[in-house]
Short mmCIF file of C-alpha atoms in Angstrom, two decimals:
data_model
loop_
_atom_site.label_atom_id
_atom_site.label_comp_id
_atom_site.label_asym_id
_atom_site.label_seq_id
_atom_site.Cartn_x
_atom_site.Cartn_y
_atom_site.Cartn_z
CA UNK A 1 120.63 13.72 -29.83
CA UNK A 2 119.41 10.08 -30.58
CA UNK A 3 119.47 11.16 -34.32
CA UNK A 4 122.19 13.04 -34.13
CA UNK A 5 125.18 10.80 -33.82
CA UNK A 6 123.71 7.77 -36.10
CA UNK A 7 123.87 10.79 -39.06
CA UNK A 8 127.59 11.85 -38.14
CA UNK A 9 128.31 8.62 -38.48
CA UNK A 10 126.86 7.93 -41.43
CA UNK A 11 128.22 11.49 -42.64
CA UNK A 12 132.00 10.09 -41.47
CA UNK A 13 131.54 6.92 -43.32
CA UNK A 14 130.95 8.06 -47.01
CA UNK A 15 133.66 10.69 -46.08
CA UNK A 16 136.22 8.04 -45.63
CA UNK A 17 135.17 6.46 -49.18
CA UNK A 18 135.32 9.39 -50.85
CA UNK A 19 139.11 9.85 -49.90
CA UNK A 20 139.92 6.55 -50.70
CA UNK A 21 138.39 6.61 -54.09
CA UNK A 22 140.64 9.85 -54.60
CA UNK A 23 143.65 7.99 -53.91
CA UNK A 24 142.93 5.03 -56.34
CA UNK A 25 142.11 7.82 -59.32
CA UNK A 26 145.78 9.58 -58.41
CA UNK A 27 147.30 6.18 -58.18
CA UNK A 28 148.80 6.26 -54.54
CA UNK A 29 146.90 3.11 -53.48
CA UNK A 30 146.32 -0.18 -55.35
CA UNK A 31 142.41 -0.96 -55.86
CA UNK A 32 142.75 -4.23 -55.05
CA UNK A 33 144.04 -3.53 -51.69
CA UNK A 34 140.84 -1.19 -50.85
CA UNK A 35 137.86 -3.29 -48.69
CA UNK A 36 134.69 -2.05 -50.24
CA UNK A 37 131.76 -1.87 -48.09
CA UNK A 38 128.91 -4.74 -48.53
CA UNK A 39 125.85 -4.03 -50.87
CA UNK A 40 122.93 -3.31 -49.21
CA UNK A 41 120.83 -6.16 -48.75
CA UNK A 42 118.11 -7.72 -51.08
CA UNK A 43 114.53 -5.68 -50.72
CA UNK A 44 112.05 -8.54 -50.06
CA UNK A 45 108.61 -6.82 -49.71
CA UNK A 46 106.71 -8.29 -46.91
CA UNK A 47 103.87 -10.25 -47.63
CA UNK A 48 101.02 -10.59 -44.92
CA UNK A 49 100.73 -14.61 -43.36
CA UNK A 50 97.65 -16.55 -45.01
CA UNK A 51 95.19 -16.95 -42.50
CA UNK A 52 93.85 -20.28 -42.45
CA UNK A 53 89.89 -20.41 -43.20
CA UNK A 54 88.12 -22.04 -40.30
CA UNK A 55 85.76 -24.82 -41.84
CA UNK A 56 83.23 -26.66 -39.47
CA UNK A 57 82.34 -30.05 -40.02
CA UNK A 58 78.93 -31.80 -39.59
CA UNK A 59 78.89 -34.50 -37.45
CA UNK A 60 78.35 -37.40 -39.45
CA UNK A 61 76.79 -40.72 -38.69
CA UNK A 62 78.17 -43.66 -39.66
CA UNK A 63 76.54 -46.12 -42.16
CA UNK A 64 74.25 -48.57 -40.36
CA UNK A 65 72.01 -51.05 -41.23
CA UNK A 66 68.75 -49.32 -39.72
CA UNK A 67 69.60 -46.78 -42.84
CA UNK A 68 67.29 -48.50 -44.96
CA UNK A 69 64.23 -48.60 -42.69
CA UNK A 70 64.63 -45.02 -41.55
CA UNK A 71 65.14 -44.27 -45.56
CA UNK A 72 61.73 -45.81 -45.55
CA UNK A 73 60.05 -42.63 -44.59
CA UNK A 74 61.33 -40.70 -47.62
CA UNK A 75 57.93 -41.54 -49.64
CA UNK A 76 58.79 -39.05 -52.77
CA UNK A 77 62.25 -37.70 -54.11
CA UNK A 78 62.84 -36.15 -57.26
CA UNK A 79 64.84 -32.85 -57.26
CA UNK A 80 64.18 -32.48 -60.97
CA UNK A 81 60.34 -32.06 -60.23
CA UNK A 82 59.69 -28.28 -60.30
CA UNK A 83 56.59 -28.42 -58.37
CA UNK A 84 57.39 -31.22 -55.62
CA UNK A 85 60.68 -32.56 -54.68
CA UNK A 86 60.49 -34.63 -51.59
CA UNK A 87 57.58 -35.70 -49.73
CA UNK A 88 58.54 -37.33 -46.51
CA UNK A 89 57.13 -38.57 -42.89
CA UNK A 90 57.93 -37.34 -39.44
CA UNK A 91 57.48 -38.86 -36.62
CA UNK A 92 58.28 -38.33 -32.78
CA UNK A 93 57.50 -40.50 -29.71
CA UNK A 94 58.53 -40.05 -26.02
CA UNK A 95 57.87 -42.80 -23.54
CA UNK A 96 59.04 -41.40 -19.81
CA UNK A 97 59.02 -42.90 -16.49
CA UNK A 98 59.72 -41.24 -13.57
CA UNK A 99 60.04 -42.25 -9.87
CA UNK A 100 60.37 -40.37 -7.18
CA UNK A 101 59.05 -37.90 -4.20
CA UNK A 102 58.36 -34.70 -3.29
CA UNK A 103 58.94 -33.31 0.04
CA UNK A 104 57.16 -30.49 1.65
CA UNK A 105 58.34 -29.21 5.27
CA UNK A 106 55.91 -28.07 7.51
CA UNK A 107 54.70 -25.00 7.48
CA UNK A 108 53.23 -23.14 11.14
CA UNK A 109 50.31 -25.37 11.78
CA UNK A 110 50.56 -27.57 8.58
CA UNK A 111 52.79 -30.76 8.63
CA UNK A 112 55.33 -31.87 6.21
CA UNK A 113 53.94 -34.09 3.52
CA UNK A 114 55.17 -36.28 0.28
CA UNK A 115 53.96 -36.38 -2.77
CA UNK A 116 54.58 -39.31 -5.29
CA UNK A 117 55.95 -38.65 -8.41
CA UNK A 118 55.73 -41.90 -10.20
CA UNK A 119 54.52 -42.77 -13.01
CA UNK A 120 54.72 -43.76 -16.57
CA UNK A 121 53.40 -42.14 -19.90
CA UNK A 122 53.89 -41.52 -23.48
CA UNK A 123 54.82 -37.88 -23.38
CA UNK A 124 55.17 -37.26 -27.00
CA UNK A 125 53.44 -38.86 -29.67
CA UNK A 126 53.85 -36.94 -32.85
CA UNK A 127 53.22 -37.60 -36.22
CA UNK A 128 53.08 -35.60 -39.89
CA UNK A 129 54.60 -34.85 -42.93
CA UNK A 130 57.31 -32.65 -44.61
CA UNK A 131 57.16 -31.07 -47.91
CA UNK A 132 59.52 -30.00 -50.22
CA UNK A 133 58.06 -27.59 -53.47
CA UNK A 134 58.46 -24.87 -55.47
CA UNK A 135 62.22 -25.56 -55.01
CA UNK A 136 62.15 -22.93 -52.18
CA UNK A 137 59.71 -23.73 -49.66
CA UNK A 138 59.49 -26.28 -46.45
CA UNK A 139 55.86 -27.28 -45.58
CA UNK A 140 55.30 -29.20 -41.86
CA UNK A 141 51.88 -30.64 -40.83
CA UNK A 142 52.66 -32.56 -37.37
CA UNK A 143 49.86 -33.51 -35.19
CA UNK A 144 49.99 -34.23 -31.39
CA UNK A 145 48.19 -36.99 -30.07
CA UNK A 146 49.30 -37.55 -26.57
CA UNK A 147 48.08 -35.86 -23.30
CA UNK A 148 44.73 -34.78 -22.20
CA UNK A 149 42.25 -32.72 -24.29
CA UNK A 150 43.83 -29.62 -23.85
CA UNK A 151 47.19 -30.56 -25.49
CA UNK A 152 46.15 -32.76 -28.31
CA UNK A 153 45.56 -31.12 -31.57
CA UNK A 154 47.78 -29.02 -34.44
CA UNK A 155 51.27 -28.89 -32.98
CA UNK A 156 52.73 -27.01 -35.93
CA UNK A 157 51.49 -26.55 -39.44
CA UNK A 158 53.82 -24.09 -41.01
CA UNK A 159 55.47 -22.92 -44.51
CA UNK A 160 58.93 -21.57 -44.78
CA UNK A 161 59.85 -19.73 -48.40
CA UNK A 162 63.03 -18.85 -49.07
CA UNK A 163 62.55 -15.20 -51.15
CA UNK A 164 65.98 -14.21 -52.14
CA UNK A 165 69.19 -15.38 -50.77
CA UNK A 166 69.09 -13.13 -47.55
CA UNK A 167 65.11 -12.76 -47.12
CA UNK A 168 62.84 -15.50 -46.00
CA UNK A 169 58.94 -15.40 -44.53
CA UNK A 170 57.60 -18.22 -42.37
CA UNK A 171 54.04 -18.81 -41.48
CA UNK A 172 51.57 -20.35 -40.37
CA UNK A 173 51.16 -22.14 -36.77
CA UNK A 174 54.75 -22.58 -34.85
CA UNK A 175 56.67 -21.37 -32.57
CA UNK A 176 58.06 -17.29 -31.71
CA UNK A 177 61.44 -17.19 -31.56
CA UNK A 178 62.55 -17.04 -27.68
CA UNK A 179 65.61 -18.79 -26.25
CA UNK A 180 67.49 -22.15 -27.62
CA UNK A 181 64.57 -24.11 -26.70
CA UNK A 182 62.56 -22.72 -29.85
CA UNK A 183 65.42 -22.82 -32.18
CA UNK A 184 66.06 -27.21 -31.60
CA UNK A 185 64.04 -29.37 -32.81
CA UNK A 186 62.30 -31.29 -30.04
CA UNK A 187 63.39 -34.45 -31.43
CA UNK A 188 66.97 -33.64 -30.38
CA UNK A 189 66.69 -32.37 -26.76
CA UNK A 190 68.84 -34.51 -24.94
CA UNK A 191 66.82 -33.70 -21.57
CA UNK A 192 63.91 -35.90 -20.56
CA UNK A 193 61.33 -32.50 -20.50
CA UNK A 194 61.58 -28.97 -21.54
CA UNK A 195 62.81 -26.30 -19.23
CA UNK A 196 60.89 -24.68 -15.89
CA UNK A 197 61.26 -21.30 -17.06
CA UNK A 198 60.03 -21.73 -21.08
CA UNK A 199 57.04 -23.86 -19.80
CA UNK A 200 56.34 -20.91 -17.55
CA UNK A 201 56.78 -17.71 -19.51
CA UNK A 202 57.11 -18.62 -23.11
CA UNK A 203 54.21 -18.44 -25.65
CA UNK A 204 53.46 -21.83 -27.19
CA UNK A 205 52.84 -22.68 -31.04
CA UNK A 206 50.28 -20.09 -32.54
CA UNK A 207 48.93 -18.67 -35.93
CA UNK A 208 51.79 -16.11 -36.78
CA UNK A 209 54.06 -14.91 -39.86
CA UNK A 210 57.69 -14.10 -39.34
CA UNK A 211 60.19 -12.38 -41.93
CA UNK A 212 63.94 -13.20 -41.86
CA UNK A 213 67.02 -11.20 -42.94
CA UNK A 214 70.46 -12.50 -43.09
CA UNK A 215 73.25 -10.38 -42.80
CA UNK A 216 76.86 -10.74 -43.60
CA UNK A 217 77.34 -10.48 -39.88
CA UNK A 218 73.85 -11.00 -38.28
CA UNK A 219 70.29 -12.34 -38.83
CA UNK A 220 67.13 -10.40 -38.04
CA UNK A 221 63.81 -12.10 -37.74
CA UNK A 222 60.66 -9.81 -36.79
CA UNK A 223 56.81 -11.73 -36.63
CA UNK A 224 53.25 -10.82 -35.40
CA UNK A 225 51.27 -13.83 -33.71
CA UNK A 226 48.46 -14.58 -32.13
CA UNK A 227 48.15 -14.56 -28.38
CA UNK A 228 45.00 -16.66 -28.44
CA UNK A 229 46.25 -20.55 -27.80
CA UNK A 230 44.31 -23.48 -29.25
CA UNK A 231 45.50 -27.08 -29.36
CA UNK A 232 44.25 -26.89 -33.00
CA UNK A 233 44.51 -23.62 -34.74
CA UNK A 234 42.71 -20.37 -32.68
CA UNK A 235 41.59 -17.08 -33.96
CA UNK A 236 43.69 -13.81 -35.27
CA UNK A 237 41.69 -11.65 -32.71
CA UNK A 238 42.97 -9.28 -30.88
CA UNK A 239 46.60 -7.24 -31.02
CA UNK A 240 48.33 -10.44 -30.85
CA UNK A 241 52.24 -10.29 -30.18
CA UNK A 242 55.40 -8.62 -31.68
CA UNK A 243 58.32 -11.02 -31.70
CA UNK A 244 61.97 -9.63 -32.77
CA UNK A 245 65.23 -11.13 -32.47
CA UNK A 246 68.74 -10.88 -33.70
CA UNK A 247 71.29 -13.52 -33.98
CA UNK A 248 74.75 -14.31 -34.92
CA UNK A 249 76.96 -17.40 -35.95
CA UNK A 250 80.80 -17.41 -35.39
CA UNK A 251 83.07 -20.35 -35.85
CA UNK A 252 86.40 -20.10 -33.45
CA UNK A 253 89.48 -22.72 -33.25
CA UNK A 254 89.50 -24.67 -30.34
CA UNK A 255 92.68 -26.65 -30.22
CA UNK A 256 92.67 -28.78 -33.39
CA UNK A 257 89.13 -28.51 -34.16
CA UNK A 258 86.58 -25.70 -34.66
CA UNK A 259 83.62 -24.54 -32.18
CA UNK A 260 80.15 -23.19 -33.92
CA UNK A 261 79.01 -20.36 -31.72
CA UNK A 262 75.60 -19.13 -31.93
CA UNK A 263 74.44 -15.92 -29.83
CA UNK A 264 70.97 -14.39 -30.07
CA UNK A 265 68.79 -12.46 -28.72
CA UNK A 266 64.62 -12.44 -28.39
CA UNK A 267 61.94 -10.01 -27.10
CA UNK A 268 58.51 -10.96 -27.39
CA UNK A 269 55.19 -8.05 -26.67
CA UNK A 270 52.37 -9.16 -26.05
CA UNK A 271 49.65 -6.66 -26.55
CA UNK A 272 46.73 -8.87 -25.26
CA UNK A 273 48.28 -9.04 -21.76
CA UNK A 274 45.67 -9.81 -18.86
CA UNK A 275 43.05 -10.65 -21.69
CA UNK A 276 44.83 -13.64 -23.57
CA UNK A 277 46.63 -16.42 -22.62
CA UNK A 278 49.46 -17.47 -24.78
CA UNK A 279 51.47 -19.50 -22.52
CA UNK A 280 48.49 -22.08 -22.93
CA UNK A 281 48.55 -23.62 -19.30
CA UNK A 282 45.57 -22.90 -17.11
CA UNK A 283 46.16 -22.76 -12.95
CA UNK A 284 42.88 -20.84 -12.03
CA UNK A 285 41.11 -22.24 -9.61
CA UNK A 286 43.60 -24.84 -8.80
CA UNK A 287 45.95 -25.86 -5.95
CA UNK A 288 49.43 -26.65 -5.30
CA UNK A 289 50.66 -30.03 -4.37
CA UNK A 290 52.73 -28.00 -1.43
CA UNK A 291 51.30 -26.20 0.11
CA UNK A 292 47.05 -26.08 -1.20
CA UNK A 293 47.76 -22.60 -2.24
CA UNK A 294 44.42 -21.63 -4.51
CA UNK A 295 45.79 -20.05 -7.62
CA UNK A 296 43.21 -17.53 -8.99
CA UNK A 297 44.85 -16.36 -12.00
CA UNK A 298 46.77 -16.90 -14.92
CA UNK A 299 50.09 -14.65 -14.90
CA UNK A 300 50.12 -11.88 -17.56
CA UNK A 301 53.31 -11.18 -19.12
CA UNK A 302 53.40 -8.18 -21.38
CA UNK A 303 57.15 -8.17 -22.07
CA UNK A 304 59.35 -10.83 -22.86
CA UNK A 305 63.11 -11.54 -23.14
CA UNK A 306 65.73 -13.83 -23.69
CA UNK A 307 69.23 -13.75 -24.80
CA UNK A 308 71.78 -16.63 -24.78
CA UNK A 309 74.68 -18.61 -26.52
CA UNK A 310 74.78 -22.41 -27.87
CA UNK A 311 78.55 -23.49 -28.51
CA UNK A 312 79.38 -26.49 -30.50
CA UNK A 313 82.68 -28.61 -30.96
CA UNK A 314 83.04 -32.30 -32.61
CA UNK A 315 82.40 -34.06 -28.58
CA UNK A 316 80.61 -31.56 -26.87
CA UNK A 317 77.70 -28.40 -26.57
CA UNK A 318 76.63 -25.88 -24.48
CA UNK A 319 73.61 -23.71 -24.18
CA UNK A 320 73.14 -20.82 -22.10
CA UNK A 321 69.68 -18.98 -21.62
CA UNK A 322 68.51 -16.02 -19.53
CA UNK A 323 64.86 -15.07 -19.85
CA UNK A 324 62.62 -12.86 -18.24
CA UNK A 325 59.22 -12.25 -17.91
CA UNK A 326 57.18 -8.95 -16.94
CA UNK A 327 53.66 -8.61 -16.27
CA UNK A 328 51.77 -8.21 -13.45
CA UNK A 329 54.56 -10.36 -11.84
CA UNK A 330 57.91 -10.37 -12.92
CA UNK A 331 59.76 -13.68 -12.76
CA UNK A 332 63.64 -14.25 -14.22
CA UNK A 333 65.23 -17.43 -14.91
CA UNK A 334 68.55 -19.12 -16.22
CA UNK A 335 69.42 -22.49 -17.97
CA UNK A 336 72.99 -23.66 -18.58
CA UNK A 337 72.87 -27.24 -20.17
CA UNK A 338 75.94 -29.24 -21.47
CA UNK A 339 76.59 -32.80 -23.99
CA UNK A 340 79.65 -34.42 -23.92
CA UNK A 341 80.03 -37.98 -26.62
CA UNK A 342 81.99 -40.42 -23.82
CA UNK A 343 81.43 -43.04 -26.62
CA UNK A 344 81.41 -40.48 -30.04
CA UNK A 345 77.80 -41.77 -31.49
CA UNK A 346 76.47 -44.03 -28.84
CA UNK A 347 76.98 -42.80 -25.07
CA UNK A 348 76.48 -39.14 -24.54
CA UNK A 349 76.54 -37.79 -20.96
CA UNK A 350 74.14 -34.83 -20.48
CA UNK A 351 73.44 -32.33 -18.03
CA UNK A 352 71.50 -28.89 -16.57
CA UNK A 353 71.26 -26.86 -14.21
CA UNK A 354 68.22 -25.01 -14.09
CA UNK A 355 67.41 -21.93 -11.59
CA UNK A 356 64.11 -19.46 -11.58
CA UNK A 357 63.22 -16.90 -9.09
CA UNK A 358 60.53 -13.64 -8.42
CA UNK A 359 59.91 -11.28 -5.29
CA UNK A 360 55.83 -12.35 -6.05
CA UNK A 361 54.30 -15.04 -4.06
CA UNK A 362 53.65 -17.85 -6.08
CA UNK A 363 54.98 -16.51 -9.78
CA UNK A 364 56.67 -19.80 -9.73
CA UNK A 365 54.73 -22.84 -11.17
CA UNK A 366 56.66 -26.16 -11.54
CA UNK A 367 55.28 -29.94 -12.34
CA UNK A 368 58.63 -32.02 -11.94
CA UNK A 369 58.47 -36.57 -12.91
CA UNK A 370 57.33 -37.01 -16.39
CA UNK A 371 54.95 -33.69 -17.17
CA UNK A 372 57.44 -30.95 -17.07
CA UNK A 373 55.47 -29.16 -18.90
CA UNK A 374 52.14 -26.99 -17.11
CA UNK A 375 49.99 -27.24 -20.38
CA UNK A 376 50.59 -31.06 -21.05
CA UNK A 377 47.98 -32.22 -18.49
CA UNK A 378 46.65 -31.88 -14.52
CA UNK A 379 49.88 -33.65 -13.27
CA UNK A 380 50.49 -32.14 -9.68
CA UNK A 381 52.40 -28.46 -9.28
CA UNK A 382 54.24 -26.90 -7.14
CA UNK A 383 53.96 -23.17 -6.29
CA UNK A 384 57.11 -20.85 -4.98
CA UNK A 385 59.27 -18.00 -5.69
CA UNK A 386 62.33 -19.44 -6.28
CA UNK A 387 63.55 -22.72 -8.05
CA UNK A 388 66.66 -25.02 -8.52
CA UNK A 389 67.16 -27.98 -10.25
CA UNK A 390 70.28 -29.82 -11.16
CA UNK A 391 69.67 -33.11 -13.56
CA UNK A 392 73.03 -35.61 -14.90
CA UNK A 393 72.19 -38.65 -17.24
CA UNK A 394 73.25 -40.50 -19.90
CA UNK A 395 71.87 -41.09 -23.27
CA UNK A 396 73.09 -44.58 -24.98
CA UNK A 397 72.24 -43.92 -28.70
CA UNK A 398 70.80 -46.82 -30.78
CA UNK A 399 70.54 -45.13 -33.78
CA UNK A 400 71.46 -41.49 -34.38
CA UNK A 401 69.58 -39.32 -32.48
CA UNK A 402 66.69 -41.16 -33.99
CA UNK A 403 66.29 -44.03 -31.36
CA UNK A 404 67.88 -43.13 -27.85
CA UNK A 405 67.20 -44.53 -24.15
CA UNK A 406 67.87 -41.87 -21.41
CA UNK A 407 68.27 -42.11 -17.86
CA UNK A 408 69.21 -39.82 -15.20
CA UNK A 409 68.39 -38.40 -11.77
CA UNK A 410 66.78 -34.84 -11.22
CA UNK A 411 67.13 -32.55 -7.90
CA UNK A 412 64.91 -29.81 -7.31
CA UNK A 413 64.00 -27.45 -4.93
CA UNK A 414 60.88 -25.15 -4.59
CA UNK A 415 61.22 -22.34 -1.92
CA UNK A 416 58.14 -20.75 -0.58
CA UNK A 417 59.83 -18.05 1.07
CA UNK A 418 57.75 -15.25 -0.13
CA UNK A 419 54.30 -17.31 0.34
CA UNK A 420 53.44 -19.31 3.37
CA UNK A 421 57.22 -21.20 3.30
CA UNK A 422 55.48 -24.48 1.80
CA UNK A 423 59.51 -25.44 0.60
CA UNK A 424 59.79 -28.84 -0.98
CA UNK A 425 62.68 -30.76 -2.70
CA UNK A 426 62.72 -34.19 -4.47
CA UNK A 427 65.19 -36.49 -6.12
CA UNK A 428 64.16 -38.12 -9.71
CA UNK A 429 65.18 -40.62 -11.09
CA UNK A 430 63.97 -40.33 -14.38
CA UNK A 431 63.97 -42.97 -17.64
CA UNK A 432 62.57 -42.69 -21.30
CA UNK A 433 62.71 -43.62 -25.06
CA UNK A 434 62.38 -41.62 -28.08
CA UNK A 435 61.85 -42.73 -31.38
CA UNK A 436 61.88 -40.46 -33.94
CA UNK A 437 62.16 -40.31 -38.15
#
């Protein structure tokens, strides 16, 4: 019915014209007098709306005159050299303070204690070179020279060659791939120590090779390392560790500006498990600060993984982790960390919130003040199965990200709930300088 009528109409229409075009050829009616119908109107073939490319923009530092002693570690530059075209200097050096105490409750026959956490000490103090050759590879030698013994050595001495425009290898001694934590330079955390749950689970700088494809959509990366950690450079032996990952960058408008979006997603096996160590840290034969808990091994994690997001707009980032470790204890964690510029290139407000948790008695190992890190040294640690901690600070910017003062205060809390309830919590306050080129 609905097409019915418009076509009798239509049909009636051109009926009526005909008639009257019959009358004008027989002369009964004037043609002047006739109203014509209008002429169809003008075919304009659509054409599809021009989406606008999305383009983001580098921050970029403003001239200043520390440019020319920073410039100062540039020692060799000459792009037209075919064999080397920059040979430069890096450098990286953390001074931290922290101050502060931790508070155990009692515990059946046990009574609450403190511990202090202050103290001062250079944290980082890194130094090495970057080459540039062959027009396609990156060559870093960096060598660590703070901490105790066990931490001082080879931090990183890797090559990265750039094959073809989509395939690249790395090698040498670095870092797997495993959360956002591996994939920033150190240099430009804005935190004043590395997170609870990558210190924990996450293997540290060792002998490996890694192979990278990028896709029109996504990148693939798949390595073997060792599982054997040395400060300087340790041995291939054993079955070592399988590290894949897959990651994607998408750019999206946010209001008038454009956000960088980077997803990925890690899993790490390590064959050795139970026979190698690759996290680096040794607890055995050690106690907790909370409890005196004897810790008489080293966890083994045989499977590995993280996926998260890092999002970043002209004022602000965000990074979001989950990881997970699975061994003879399993032990989860999440990291959600934020930057805001209050004062674009001088006051940047920071914070994280970090939380970590296991149904195993004492998976959880933390050293909160100025370690943060259970391989650095034999700062005190504190044992549990479940962890918070919530840190906001402020970083005031001297230069770049190249010279920066932090401050800020920590809380954390270590529950016990699984072992003998040895909970503890602690505010830090916590203060530092890097200086980096």
């Amino acid at each position: 019915m609905k097409l019915i009528l418009p076509s009798l109409l239509l049909f009636s229409a051109a009926f009526s014209h005909g008639n009257q075009l019959l009358d004008i050829l027989e002369g009964k009616v004037d043609a002047n007098s006739v109203n014509l119908p209008p002429p169809p109107p003008e075919f304009v073939p659509e054409v599809e709306e021009e989406v606008e490319n999305i383009i983001f923009l580098e921050p970029e530092w403003a001239a200043s005159p520390p440019d020319i002693i920073w410039s100062r570690a540039v020692l060799y530059n000459n792009s037209a050299n075919p064999w080397v075209q920059q040979v430069a200097l890096m450098g990286h050096f953390d001074f931290q303070a922290s101050m502060g105490n931790a508070e155990t409750e009692a515990s059946g026959m046990t009574p609450a204690r403190n511990t202090e956490l202050d103290g001062t000490r250079t944290r980082r103090a890194r130094l090495g070179a970057r080459i540039r050759a062959f027009n396609n590879t990156e060559i870093e030698a960096v060598g660590e020279f703070a901490g105790d013994a066990a931490y001082r050595g080879i931090e990183r001495l890797k090559a990265h060659t750039e094959l073809t425009d989509t395939a690249a290898v790395t090698y040498g001694k670095f870092t797997p791939n495993f959360g956002n934590e591996t994939r920033t330079d150190e240099r430009l955390s804005p935190f004043p120590h590395g997170t609870m749950i990558g210190s924990l689970i996450a293997p540290a700088s060792t002998l490996g090779i890694s192979l990278r494809h990028t896709g029109q959509k996504y990148n693939y990366d798949v390595g073997w390392f060792s599982s054997d950690y040395d400060p300087d450079f340790g041995s291939l032996g054993g079955a070592g560790m399988m590290n894949f990952s897959v990651s994607r960058t998408i750019y999206e408008k946010v209001g008038k500006g454009v956000a960088r979006v980077n997803w990925h997603a890690d899993y790490i096996h390590n064959f050795d498990a139970g026979s190698s160590n690759p996290q680096g840290y040794n607890l055995v034969g050690r106690t907790s600060a909370n409890g005196n808990q004897l810790i008489v091994q080293n966890p083994a994690y045989r499977h590995l993984f993280s996926i998260g997001v890092k999002t970043e707009t002209e004022l602000s980032t965000f990074t979001g982790d989950f990881q997970l470790g699975k061994g003879d204890s399993t032990v989860w964690g999440m990291t959600l960390g934020a930057t805001h510029w209050l004062i674009p290139g001088t006051l940047n407000l920071v914070g994280r919130y970090q939380y970590a948790g296991s149904n195993d008695a004492l998976a959880i190992a933390a050293t909160p003040g100025n370690s943060g890190n259970l391989r650095y040294d034999n700062s005190p640690f504190f044992a549990g199965d479940t962890y918070h901690s919530l840190y906001l600070g402020a970083n005031l910017h001297l230069y770049k990200d190249e010279f920066v003062i932090r401050n800020g205060l920590e809380y954390f809390l270590l529950q016990d709930d699984a072992g003998n309830s040895f909970n503890t919590d602690s505010f830090i306050w916590h203060s530092g300088a890097t200086l980096s080129f």
